[in-house]
Amino acid sequence: MYSKSYFMNKDKWQKLIGIFALAILLFNFPIVDLFSGKGRIFSMPLLYVYIFFSWALIILLTFWVSKTPKDKNQKNKDQ
Amino acid sequence: MSPVIIVLVSVIYMGILFLIASLVEKGGSFIKRIVHNPITYSLSLAAYCTAWTFYGSVGRAATQGVGYLPIYLGPAIVAPILFVFLRKIILISKNQRITSIADFISSRYGKSSTLGVLVTIIALLGIIPYISIQLKAITLSFEILKSSDVLVDIGSKPFYYDSALYITIALTFFAIIFGTRNLDPNERHDGLVTAVAFESIVKLLAFLAVGIFVTFGIFDGFGDLFQKGSTLPDIERLFSIESVDISEGEWFGLIVISMAAFLFLPRQFHLAVVENTDSRFLSKASWIFPLYLLLINIFVIPIAVGGLYYFQGQNVEPDTFVLTLPLAMDHFRLAMLAALGGFSAASSMVIVAVLALSIMISNNLILPTFLKPRIWKNKNQGNLTSQLLGIRRVAIVVVLLLSYSYYKMIGNTYSLVSIGLISFTAIAQFVPAIIGGIYWKRATKSGAISGLVIGFVIWFITLPFPTLVESGLIKSNVLEQGFFGWPLLKPYALFGLEGLDEIVHSAFWSLLLNLAAFITVSLNSRPSQLEISQADLFVDIYKYRSGGGAEYEVFRRKAKIKDLELLLVRFLGEERTKVIMAKYALKHQLDFSKITTANADLVNYAEKHLTGAIGSASAKVIIRSIAKEEPISLEEMFNILDQTQEIIQYSRALELKSAELEKTTSQLRQANKQLKALDELKADFITTVTHELRTPITSIKALSKILQDNADLPESQQQEFLDIIVKESERITRLINQVLDLEKVQVKSPEDNQSVIDLASLVQQTLDGLQGVLEEKNVERQISLPEQPIWVKGNSDQLTQVIVNLLSNAVKFANPENGKLWIRLASKAEHAVLEIEDNGKGIPKKDKDLIFERFTQLNDQQLGKPKGSGLGLFICKTIIEQHQGQIFLGKSREKGANFVVQLPLTTSPFQTSKNEKKRVNNKNNSDP
């Protein structure tokens, strides 16, 4: 009843939910508050650098997880 | 800058958008491939970034620093799970042909039109402030460009001079052209989506251009900008969370409501779900969309810092920095580009939002509420498509007019962001009903309605209502005193909760009580059949994906195919109807010219297509007008019930049978036990009897042998031996007789040969019969018999035997010297009592019960060898018990034994009938 893609999906889902949880953690108190204050990186406020870098990290992780070989098959199917 | 140029540029821009849209709608497969593409899809989702993002973010960053970010972090956090969460919603919506968020919620809870209306009203009231700030932003940018002055006041002008009005009219026109050109059953507007995606590119490029200009043109890169900014305390404080005074609760609250807004704002739902052509696009969108957000946010802080630094002490509104910075540096073209970016942000939002709202208003508000279903049957009505489009056009005009009015009344009092957040909080009220709807089957319609109503009321009294009071539209002291003068009901400090930002305060209470009501009422209400089947379809969508067919429908419906076709033609047009019907016919190999009645499956199929055009609640109502909707016919229901009943009865019969069998088995077991016991008794009996027989036979045999062998024995001795032989023979005879008697007694059933007997005369007769024996033994007798007859029921032979037995025992055991006998008969209460007493040795107490058992012979040293068989008393007892009487040992006057026989009295036969009496008498006479 369950195809191979079902399990691949399940696997992918769990990873994505993991990233979601990580994002909640990174973008909320108390972690965010750790970077608040006088810290500067190349005179840029540490807080902004931290937020934008974690943001980029989350995007990168999502990109990696959602870019499975399965996507290629799907694309072929679509066309 | 001349307003003519501005208007001209704007019109050209609009023309380009329109061109894109119509190209796409007419376009071939190549263009379709560009349009149906994850990138276009992701860019269309970026309609989330409105003029609020474009202008307002900078404004908020200038006062709150990092506080502008949660609104974008929310969607960025939720983006990774789009493929998990939003995909489910998309699959459900495609399966159910859902065309708006109101449709989604109403569909989940049993296609409830009440919920459809409720959600539409909440969305409408929630979105109007949001649209109004877009109008404000466009107007502001227009005025700034026109005057090239960084300090414009757009508040005080007569309406015909008011550019906002003309902008509203232009947007209305634009929205009508884009959104209501034709009625697509799936509400797909490829052209519109592509235009929105294009606008997303324009606003991103424009914002990046301004950002780069500020960072690298005005300042010397990020380092320089932040370094210079740090020198001013007003700017420096923006770099930490503490100094801008954002609490953990506020931060988290904003993230949560922005997540909800990103997913469930009607326009976001429309773009992400309704316009989605392939749910797998989500996989790419889950990183492209947050990347877009990241890019458009990178320069927010630099522009804010740059603006604050550059316009020190000039009192320039930070919301306008994106425009005023290029203007101040005399970069008019860049300013024009920025304004265009702002315009694209605002227009894409407004167009999609009013389109989504108009769909909801026409499908969920107007159709089910105001139009009676029978109108659709009226043959004079032509094609209803144009009427539906008309309703939508009116809805668009009304929504935009309302937004314009709100802007005129409130718009100038509040910043872009704070008004936008009011809308977000309203939309967040949908969260419990939706999330609960797709993951919790137990959620009910009543639960969803209660949650939404409570959430909406709290939202209204804590957010929009105070803005109306503060702007002076409503005169009230509610803000200070609370509703009804209760301090606990102050709009900004509900239930005494103070110190929170008003948005978070409102979101906290409304969502908390919404959720609580949703869960509590759901758990305490029963869903209808339709709700249950819809809940199943929504929660287990992956199970039903391929089918989703009629087998899950609770209702079986029938309709005439003609009616169905007529209905489809009215709403979808003739061409589409033909295609739809042909598709169905092909799939199911049907020939519609031969069939007149549509089955449930076809009705559902038609309903699904209608749902696409007019929403699920309306489609349900309209289909009901032509379809005989039988919640499963009574007959079918009875059939099902009967079958169940039969099975139940059958199993009950089986149960009974098995109980009976068990009973029989136990009876058989009992009988078997009895038989075994009887068998044992018989064996015992035979052993005893043979033993008893052997003793006299042995002595007879021995004596006979002596006599045979010794012929010379003295005569006296021979005589003695012969006497003994005769006695022993008699003993054997007696024993055998008694065994036969016993057998007779036991075999006979007690009722046999019973008649009414006078016990007194029976005793007398027996005594007379035994006269000889008594005389011989020389026993003194004392007899007391009543003069009246004592009637008992019984067998006179057997009773005689009892009396004989007892009397001969008494004679046998009476004192040999001066034997005495007492024989008494009397009637006591209901019994006849016969006592036969002797003056012998009596019976020891320990043997009192034993003597009535068979073969009990009292061994007495003095008496020597017993003279009985040991069966006499046993026979007596058996006979008396068969006569419902008792035999026992009574008290004796001397030492001897006193046997008492009790028999139940009966009525005199003379009182019943003469014949009987005669018969009894005869019988008595004939007895020996």
Coordinates of N, CA, C and O in Angstrom, one line a residue, chain A residues 7 13 15 22 28 36 38 46 48 50 55 61 68-69 71 74:
Chain A
F7 N 7.9 6.4 2.1 CA 8.9 6.4 3.1 C 9.9 7.5 3.0 O 10.3 8.1 3.9
W13 N 10.0 14.6 5.6 CA 9.1 15.3 6.5 C 9.8 15.5 7.9 O 9.8 16.6 8.5
K15 N 12.9 15.4 8.7 CA 14.0 16.4 8.6 C 13.5 17.8 8.6 O 14.0 18.7 9.2
L22 N 14.4 23.8 14.8 CA 15.6 24.5 15.0 C 15.4 26.0 14.7 O 15.9 26.9 15.5
N28 N 14.1 32.7 18.6 CA 13.4 33.2 19.8 C 14.2 33.4 21.0 O 15.4 33.0 21.0
S36 N 22.2 40.0 21.8 CA 21.9 41.4 21.9 C 22.9 42.2 22.7 O 23.6 41.6 23.6
K38 N 26.3 45.0 22.9 CA 27.3 45.9 22.3 C 28.2 45.3 21.3 O 29.0 45.9 20.6
L46 N 26.1 42.8 16.3 CA 26.1 41.3 16.4 C 24.7 40.7 16.2 O 24.5 39.7 15.6
Y48 N 22.1 41.7 14.4 CA 21.6 41.6 13.1 C 22.4 40.5 12.3 O 21.9 39.7 11.6
Y50 N 23.8 37.9 13.6 CA 23.4 36.6 14.0 C 22.1 36.2 13.3 O 21.9 35.1 12.8
W55 N 19.3 32.8 9.6 CA 18.2 32.8 8.6 C 18.8 32.1 7.3 O 18.2 31.2 6.8
L61 N 19.7 24.8 4.9 CA 19.3 23.4 5.3 C 18.0 23.0 4.6 O 18.0 21.8 4.1
T68 N 16.1 16.5 -3.1 CA 16.4 15.1 -3.2 C 16.4 14.6 -4.6 O 15.8 15.3 -5.5
P69 N 17.0 13.5 -4.9 CA 17.0 13.0 -6.3 C 15.6 12.8 -6.9 O 15.4 12.9 -8.1
D71 N 13.3 14.8 -6.8 CA 12.8 16.0 -7.4 C 13.0 16.0 -8.9 O 12.2 16.4 -9.7
Q74 N 10.4 13.9 -10.5 CA 9.1 14.7 -10.6 C 9.1 15.7 -11.7 O 8.1 15.8 -12.4

